[in-house]
Coordinates of N, CA and C in Angstrom, one line a residue:
X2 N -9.5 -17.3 0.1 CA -8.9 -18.4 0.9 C -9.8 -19.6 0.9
X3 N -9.2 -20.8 0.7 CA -9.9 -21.6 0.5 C -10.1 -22.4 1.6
X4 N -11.6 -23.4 1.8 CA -11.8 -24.2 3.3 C -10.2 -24.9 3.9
X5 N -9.8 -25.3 3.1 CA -8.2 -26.0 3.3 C -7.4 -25.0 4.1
X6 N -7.7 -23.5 3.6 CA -6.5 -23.0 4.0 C -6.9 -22.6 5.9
X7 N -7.9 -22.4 5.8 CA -8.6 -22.0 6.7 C -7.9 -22.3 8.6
X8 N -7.8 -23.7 8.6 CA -7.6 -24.4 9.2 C -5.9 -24.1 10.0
X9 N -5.0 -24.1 8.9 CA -3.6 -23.7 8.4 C -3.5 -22.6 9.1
X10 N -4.3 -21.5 8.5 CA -4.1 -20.3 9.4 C -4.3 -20.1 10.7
X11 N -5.4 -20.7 11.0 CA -5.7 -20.8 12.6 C -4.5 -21.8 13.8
X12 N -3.7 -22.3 12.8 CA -2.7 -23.4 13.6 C -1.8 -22.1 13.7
X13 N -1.5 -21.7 12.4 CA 0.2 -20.4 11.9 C -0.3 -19.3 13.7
X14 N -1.5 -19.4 13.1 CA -1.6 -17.8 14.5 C -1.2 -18.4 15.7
X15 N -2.1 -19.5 15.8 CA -1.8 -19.7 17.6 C -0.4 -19.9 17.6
X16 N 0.2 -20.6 17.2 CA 1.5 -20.6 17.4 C 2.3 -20.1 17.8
X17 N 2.4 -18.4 17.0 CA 3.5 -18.0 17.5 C 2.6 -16.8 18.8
X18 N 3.8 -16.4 19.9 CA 3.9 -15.9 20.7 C 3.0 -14.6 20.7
X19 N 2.3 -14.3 21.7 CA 1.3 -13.4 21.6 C 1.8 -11.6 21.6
X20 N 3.2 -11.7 22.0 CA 3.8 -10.8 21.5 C 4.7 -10.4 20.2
X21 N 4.6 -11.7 19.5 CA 4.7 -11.4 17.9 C 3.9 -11.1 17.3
X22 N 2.9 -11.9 17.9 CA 1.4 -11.8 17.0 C 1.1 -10.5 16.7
X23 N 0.8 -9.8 18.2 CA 0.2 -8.7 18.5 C 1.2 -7.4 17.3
X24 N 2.3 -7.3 16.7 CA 3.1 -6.3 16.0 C 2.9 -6.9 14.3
X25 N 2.1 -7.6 14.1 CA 1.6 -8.1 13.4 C 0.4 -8.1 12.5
X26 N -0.6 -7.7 13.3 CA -1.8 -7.3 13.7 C -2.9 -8.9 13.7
X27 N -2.1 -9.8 14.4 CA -3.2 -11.0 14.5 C -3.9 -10.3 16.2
X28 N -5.0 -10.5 16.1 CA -5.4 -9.8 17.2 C -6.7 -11.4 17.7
X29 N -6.9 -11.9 19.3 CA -7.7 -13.0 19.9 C -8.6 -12.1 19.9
X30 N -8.8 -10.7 20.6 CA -10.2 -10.2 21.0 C -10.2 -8.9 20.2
X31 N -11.0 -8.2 20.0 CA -11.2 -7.0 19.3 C -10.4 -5.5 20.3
X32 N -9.9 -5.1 19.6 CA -9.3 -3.6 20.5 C -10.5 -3.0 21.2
X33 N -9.9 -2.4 22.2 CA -10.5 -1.9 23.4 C -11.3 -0.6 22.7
X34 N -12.1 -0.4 23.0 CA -12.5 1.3 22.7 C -11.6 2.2 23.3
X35 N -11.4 3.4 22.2 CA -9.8 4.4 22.6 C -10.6 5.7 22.1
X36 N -10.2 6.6 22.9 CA -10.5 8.2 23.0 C -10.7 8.4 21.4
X37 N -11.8 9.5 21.0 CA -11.5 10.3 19.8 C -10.2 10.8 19.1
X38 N -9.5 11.3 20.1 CA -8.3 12.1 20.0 C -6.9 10.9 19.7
X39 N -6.9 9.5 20.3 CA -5.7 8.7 20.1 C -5.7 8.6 18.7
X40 N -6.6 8.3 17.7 CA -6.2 8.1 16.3 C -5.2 9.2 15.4
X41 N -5.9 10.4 16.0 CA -5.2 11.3 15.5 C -3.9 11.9 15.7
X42 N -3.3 11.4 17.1 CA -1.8 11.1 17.7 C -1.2 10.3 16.9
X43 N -1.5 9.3 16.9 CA -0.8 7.7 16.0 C -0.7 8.2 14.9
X44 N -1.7 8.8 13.9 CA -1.4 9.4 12.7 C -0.9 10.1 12.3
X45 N -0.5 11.3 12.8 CA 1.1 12.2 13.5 C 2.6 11.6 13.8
X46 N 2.1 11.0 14.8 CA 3.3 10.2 14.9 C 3.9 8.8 13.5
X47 N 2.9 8.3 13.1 CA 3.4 7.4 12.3 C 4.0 8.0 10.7
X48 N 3.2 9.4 10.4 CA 3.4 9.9 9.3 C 4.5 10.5 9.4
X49 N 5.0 11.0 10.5 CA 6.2 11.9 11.0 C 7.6 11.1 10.8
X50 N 7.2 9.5 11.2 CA 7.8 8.7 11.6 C 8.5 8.1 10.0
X51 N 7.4 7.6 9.5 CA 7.4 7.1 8.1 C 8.3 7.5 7.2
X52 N 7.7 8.9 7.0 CA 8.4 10.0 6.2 C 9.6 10.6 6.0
X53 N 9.7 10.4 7.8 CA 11.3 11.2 7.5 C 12.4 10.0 7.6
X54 N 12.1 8.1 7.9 CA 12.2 6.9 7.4 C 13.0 7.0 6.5
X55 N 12.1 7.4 4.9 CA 12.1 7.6 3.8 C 13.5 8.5 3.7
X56 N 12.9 9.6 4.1 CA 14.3 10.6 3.4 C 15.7 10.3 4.3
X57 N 15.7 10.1 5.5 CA 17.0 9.2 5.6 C 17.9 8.4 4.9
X58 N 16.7 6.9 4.9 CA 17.5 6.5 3.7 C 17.8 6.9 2.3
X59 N 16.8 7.3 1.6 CA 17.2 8.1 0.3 C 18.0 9.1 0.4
X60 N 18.2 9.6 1.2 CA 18.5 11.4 1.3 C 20.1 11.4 2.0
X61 N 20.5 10.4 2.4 CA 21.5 10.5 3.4 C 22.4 8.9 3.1
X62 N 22.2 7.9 2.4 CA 23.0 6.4 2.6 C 23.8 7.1 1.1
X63 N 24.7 7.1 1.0 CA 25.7 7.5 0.3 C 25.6 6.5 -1.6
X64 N 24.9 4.9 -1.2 CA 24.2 4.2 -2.4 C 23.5 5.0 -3.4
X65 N 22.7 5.5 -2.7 CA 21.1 6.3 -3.3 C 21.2 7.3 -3.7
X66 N 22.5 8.2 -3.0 CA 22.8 9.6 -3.5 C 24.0 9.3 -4.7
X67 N 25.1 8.5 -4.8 CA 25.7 8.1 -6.2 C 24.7 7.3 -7.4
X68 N 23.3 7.6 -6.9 CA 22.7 6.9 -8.1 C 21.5 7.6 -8.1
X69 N 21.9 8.6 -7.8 CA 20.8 10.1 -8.1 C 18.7 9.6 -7.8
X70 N 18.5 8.8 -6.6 CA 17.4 8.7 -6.0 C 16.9 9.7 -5.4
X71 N 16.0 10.6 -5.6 CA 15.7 11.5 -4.6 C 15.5 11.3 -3.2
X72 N 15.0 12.2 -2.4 CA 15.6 12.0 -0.9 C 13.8 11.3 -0.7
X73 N 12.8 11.3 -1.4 CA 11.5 10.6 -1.1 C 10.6 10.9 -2.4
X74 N 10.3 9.9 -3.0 CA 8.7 9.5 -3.9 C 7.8 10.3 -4.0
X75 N 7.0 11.4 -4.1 CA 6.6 12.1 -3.8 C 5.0 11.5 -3.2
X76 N 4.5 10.5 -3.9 CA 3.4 9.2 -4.3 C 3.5 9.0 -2.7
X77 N 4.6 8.6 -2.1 CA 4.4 8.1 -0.9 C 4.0 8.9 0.5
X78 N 3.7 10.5 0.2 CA 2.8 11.4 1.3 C 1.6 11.2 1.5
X79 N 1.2 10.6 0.1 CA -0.2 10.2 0.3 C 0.0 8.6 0.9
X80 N 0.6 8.0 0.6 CA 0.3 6.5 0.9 C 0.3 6.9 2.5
X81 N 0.9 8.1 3.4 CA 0.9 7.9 4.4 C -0.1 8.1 5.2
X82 N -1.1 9.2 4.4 CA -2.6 9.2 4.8 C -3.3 8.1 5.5
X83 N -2.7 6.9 4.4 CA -3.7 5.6 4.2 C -3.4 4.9 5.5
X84 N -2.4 4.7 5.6 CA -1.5 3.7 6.3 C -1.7 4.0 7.7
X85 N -1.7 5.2 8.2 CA -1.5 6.0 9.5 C -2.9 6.8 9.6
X86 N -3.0 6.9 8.8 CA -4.9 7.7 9.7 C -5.7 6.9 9.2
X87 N -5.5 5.5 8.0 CA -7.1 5.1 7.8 C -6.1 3.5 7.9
X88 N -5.3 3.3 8.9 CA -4.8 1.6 8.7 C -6.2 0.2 8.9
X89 N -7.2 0.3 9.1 CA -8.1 -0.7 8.8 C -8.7 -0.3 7.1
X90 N -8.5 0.6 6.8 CA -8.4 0.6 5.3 C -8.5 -0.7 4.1
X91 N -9.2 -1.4 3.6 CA -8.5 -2.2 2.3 C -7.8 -1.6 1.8
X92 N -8.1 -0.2 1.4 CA -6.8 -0.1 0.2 C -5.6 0.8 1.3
X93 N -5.2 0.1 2.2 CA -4.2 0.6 3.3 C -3.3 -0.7 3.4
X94 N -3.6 -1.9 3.3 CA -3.2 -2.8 3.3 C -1.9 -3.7 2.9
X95 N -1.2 -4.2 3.3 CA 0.1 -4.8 2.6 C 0.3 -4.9 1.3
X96 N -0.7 -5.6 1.0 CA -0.6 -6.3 -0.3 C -0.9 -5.3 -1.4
X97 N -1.7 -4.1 -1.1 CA -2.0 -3.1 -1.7 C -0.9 -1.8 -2.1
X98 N -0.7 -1.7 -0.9 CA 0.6 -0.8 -0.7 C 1.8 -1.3 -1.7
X99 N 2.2 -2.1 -1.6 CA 3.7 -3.0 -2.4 C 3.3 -3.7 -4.0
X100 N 1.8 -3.7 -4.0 CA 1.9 -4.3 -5.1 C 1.3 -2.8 -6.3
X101 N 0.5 -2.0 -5.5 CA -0.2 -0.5 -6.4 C 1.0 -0.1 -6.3
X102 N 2.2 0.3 -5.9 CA 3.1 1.2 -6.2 C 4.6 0.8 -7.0
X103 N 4.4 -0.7 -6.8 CA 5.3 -1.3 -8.3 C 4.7 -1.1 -9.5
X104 N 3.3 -1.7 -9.3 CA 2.9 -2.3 -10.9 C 2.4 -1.1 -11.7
X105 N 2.4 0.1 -10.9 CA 2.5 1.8 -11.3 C 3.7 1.9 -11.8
X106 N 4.5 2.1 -10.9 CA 6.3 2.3 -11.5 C 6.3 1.4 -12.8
X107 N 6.2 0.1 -12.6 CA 6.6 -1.0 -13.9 C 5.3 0.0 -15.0
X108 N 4.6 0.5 -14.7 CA 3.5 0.6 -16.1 C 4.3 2.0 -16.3
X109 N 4.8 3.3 -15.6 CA 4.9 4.1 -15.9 C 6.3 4.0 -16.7
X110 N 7.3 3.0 -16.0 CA 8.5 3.1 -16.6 C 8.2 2.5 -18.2
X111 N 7.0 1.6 -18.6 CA 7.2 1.2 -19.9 C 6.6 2.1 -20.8
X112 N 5.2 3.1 -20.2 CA 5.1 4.2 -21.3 C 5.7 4.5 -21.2
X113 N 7.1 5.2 -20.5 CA 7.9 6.2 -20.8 C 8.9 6.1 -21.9
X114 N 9.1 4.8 -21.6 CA 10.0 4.4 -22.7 C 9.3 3.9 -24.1
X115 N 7.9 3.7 -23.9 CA 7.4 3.4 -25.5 C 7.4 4.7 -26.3
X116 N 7.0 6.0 -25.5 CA 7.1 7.4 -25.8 C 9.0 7.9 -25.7
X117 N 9.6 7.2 -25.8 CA 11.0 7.7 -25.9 C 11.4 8.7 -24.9
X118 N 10.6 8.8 -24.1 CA 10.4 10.5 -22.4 C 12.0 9.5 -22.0
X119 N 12.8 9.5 -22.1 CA 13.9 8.9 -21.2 C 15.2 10.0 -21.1
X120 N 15.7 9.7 -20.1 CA 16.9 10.7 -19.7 C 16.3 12.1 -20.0
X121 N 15.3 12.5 -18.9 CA 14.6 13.9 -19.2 C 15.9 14.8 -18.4
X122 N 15.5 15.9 -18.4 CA 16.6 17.3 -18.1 C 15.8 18.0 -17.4
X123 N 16.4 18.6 -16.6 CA 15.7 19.4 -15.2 C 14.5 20.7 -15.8
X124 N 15.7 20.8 -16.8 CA 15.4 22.3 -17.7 C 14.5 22.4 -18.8
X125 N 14.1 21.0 -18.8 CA 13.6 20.4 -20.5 C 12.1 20.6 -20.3
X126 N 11.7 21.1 -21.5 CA 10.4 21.5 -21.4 C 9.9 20.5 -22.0
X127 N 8.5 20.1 -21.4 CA 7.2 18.3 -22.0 C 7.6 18.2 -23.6
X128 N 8.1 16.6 -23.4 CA 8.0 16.5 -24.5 C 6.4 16.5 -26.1
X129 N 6.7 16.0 -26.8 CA 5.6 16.4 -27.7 C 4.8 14.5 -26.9
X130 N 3.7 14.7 -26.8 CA 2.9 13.5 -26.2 C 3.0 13.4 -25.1
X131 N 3.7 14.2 -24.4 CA 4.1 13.7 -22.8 C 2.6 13.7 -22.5
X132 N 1.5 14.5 -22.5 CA 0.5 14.5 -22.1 C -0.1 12.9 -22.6
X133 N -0.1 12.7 -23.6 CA -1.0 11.3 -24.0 C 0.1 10.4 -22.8
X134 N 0.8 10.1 -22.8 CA 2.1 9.2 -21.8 C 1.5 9.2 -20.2
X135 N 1.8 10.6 -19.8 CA 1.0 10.8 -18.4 C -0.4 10.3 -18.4
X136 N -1.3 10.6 -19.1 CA -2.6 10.0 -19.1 C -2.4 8.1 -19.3
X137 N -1.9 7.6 -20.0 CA -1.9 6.5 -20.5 C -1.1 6.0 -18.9
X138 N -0.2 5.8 -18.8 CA 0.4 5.4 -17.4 C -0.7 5.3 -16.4
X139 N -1.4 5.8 -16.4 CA -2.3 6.5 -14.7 C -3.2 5.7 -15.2
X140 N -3.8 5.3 -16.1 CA -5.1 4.9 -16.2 C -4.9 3.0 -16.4
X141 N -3.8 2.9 -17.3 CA -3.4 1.6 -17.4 C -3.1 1.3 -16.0
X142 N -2.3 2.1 -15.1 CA -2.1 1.4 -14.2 C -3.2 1.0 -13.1
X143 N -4.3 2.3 -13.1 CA -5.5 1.9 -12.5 C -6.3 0.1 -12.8
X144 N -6.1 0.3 -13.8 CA -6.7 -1.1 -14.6 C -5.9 -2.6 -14.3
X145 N -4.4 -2.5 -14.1 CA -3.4 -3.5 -13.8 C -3.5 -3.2 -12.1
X146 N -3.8 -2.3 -11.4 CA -3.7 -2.9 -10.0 C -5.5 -3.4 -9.6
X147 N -6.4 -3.3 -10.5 CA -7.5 -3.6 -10.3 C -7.6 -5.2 -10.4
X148 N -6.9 -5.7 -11.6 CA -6.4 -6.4 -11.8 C -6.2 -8.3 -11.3
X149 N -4.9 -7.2 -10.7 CA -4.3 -7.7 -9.3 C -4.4 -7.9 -8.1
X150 N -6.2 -7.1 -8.1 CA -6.1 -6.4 -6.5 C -5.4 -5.9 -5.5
X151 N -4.6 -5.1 -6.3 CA -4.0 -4.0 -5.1 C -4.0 -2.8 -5.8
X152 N -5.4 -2.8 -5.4 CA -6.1 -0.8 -5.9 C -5.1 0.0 -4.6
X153 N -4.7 0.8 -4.9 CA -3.7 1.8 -4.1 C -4.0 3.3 -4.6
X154 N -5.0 3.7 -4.1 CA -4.9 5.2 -4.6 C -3.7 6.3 -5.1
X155 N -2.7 6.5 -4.0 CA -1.4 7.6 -4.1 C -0.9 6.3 -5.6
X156 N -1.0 5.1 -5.4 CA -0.2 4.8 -6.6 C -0.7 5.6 -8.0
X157 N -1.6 5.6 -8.3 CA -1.9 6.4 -9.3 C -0.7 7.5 -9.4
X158 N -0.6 8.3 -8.8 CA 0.8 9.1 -9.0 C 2.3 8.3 -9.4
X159 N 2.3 7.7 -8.7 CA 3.8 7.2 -9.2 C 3.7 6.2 -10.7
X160 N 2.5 5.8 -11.6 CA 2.9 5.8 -12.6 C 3.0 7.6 -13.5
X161 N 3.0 8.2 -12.8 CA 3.3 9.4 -13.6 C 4.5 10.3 -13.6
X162 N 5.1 9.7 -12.2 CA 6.8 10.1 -12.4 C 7.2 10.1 -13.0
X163 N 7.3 8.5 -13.4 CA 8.3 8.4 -14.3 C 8.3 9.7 -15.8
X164 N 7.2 10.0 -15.9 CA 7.1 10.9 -17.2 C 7.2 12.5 -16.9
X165 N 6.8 12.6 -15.8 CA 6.4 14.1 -15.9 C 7.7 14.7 -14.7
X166 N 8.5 14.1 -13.7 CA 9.4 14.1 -13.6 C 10.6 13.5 -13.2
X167 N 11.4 14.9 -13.7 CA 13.0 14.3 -14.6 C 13.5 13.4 -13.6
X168 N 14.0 14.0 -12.2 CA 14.5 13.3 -11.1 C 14.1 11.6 -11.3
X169 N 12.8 11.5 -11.3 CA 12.2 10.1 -11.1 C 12.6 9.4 -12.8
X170 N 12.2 10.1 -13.8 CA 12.4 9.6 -15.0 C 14.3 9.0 -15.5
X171 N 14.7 9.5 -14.8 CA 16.2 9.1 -15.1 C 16.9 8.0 -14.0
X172 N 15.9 7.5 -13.1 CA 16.3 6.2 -12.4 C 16.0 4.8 -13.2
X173 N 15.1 5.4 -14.7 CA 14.7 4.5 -15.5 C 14.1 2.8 -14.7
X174 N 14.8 1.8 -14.6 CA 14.4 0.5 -14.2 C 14.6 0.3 -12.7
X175 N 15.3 1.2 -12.2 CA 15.7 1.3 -10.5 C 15.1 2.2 -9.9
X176 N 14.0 2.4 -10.5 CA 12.9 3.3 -9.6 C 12.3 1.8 -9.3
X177 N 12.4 0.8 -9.4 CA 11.3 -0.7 -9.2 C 11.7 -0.9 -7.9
X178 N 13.1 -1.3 -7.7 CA 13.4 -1.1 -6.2 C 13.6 -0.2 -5.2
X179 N 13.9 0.7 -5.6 CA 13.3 1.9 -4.7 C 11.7 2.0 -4.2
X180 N 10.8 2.0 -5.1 CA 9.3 2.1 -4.8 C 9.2 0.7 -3.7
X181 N 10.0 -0.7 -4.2 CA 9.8 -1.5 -3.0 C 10.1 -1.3 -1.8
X182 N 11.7 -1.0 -1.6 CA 12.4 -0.5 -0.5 C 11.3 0.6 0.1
X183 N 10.9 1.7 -0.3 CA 10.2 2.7 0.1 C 8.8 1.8 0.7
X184 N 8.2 1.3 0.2 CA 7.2 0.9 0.7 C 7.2 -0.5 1.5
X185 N 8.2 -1.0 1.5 CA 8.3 -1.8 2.8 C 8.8 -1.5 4.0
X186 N 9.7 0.4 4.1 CA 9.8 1.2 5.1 C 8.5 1.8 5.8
X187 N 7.6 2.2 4.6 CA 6.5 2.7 5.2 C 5.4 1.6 5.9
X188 N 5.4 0.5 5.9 CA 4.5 -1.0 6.6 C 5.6 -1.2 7.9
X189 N 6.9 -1.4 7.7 CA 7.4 -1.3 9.1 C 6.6 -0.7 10.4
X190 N 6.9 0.5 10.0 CA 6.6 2.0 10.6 C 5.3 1.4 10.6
X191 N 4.5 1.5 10.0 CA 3.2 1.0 10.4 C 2.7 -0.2 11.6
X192 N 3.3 -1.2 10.9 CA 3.6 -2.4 12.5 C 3.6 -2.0 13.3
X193 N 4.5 -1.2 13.5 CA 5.1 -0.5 15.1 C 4.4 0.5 15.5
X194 N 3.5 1.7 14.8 CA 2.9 2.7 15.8 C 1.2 2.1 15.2
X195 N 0.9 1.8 14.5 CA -0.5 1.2 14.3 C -0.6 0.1 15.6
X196 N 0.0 -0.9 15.8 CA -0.4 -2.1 16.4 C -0.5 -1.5 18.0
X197 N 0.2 -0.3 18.6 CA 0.4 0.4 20.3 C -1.3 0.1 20.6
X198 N -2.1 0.9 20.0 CA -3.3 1.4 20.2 C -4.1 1.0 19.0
X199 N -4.0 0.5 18.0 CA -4.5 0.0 17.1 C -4.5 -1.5 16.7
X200 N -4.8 -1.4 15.4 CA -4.5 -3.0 14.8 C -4.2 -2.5 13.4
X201 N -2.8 -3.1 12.7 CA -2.8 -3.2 11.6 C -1.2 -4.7 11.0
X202 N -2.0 -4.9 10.0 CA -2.5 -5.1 8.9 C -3.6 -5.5 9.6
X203 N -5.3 -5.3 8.6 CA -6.4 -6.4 8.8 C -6.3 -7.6 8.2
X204 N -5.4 -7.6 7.3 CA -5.5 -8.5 6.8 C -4.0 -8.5 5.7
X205 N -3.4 -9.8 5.5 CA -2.1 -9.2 4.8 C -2.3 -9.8 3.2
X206 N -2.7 -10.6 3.0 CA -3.5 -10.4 1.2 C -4.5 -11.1 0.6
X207 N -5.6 -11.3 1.5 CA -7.1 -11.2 1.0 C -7.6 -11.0 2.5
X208 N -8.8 -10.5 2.5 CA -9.8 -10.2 3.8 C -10.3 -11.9 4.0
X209 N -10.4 -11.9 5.0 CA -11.7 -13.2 5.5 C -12.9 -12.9 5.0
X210 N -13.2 -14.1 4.2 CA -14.6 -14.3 3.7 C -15.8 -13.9 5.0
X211 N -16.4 -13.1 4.6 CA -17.7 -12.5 5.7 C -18.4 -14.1 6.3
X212 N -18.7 -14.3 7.6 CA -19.6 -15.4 8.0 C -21.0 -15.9 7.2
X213 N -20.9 -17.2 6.8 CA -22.2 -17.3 6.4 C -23.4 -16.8 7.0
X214 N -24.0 -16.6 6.4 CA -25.7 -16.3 7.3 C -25.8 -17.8 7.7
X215 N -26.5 -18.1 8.9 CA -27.4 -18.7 9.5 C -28.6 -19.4 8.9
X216 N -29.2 -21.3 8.4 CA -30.2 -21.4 7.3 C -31.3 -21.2 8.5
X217 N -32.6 -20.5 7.7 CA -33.7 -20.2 8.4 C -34.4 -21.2 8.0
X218 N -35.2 -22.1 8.5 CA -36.2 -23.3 8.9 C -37.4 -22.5 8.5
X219 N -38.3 -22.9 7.4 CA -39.6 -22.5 6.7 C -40.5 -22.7 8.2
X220 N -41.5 -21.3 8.6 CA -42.1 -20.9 9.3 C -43.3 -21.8 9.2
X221 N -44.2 -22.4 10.3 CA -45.6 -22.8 9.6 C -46.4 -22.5 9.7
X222 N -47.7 -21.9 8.8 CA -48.6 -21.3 8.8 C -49.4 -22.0 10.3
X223 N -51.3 -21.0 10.4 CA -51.8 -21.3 12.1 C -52.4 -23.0 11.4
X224 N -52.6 -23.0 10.4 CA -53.6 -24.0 9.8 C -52.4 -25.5 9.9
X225 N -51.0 -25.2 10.2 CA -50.2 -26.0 10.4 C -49.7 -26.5 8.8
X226 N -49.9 -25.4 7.6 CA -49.4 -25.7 6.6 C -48.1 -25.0 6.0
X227 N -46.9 -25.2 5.9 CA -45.6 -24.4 5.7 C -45.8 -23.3 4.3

């Protein structure tokens, strides 16, 4: 963020209403100190919340079932970890979440298809390379969300769907919107049971630069020479 923008932000916040802010995660004072035990409520409930989110819409909107989406990502049980028990997380974060679990999908969907893995069968045993494909996906994608900055751990999985299973491999280029859709369900849910007792996002796509240090004034020796 640059000195310019700096300023900009601090106008965007005050502005709006301290009950938008607050579902948001712009926070005036630091959260209150909260019991041992509340984190691990919120994390229950948001994961509970999230998840079954997910398979609703996939599993039940009559769109997603005429176009053979499974009823949930599998990639995204983990992202719930992140989001809901570790939401002050960097790699928990907006920008992290939406951008590691595309540019996974986009990397996994194009090994798949440079290795010909396309329109796999339930029944169909690895193809010949699938192994070099699944390795190559996961590792490229590690490298393109590094990238980008949005390291996303569970993303590492979902460049491997696409190859290693059939369900996910046969949505071919419409796994890209689904992985969005999915993960902008999972940050809702987050908004809403992180922000009660918590704070989340820390930040929605770069952290605040850490405070300068303070310049220290050369000390002077007893002889009065610095």
């Amino acid at each position: 963020m640059s000195a310019n923008d700096k300023p900009i932000r601090r106008s965007l916040d005050s502005r709006l209403p301290p009950w938008i802010a607050r579902w948001i995660g712009i926070r005036t004072q630091p959260p209150k100190p909260k019991s041992t035990y509340v984190p691990y409520l919120w994390a229950f409930i948001g994961a509970f919340c999230g998840l079954s989110l997910l398979q609703a819409v996939f599993g039940h909107a009559p769109y997603f079932i005429e176009r053979g989406v499974p009823p949930i990502i599998a990639s995204y049980g983990a992202t719930a970890v992140l989001c809901y028990a570790l939401p002050e997380a960097p790699l928990a974060q907006p920008r992290a979440v939406l951008g590691g679990h595309f540019f996974s999908a986009l990397t996994g969907i194009i090994i798949a298809r440079i290795f010909q893995l396309n329109n796999l069968k339930d029944d169909e045993s690895p193809r010949r390379l699938a192994w070099l494909a699944a390795t190559l996906a996961s590792s490229i994608a590690i490298v393109v969300m590094q990238a980008t900055k949005t390291v996303h751990p569970p993303a590492g999985a979902t460049a491997l769907l696409p190859i290693v299973t059939p369900a996910v491999n046969r949505l071919n280029w419409y796994l890209l919107p689904v992985v969005l859709l999915s993960s902008v369900l999972m940050i809702v849910v987050a908004l809403i049971t992180n922000n009660i007792q918590q704070r989340y996002p820390v930040f929605w796509w770069a952290p605040k630069p850490p405070p300068k240090a303070p310049a220290t004034l050369p000390v002077a020796s007893e002889n009065g020479t610095k």
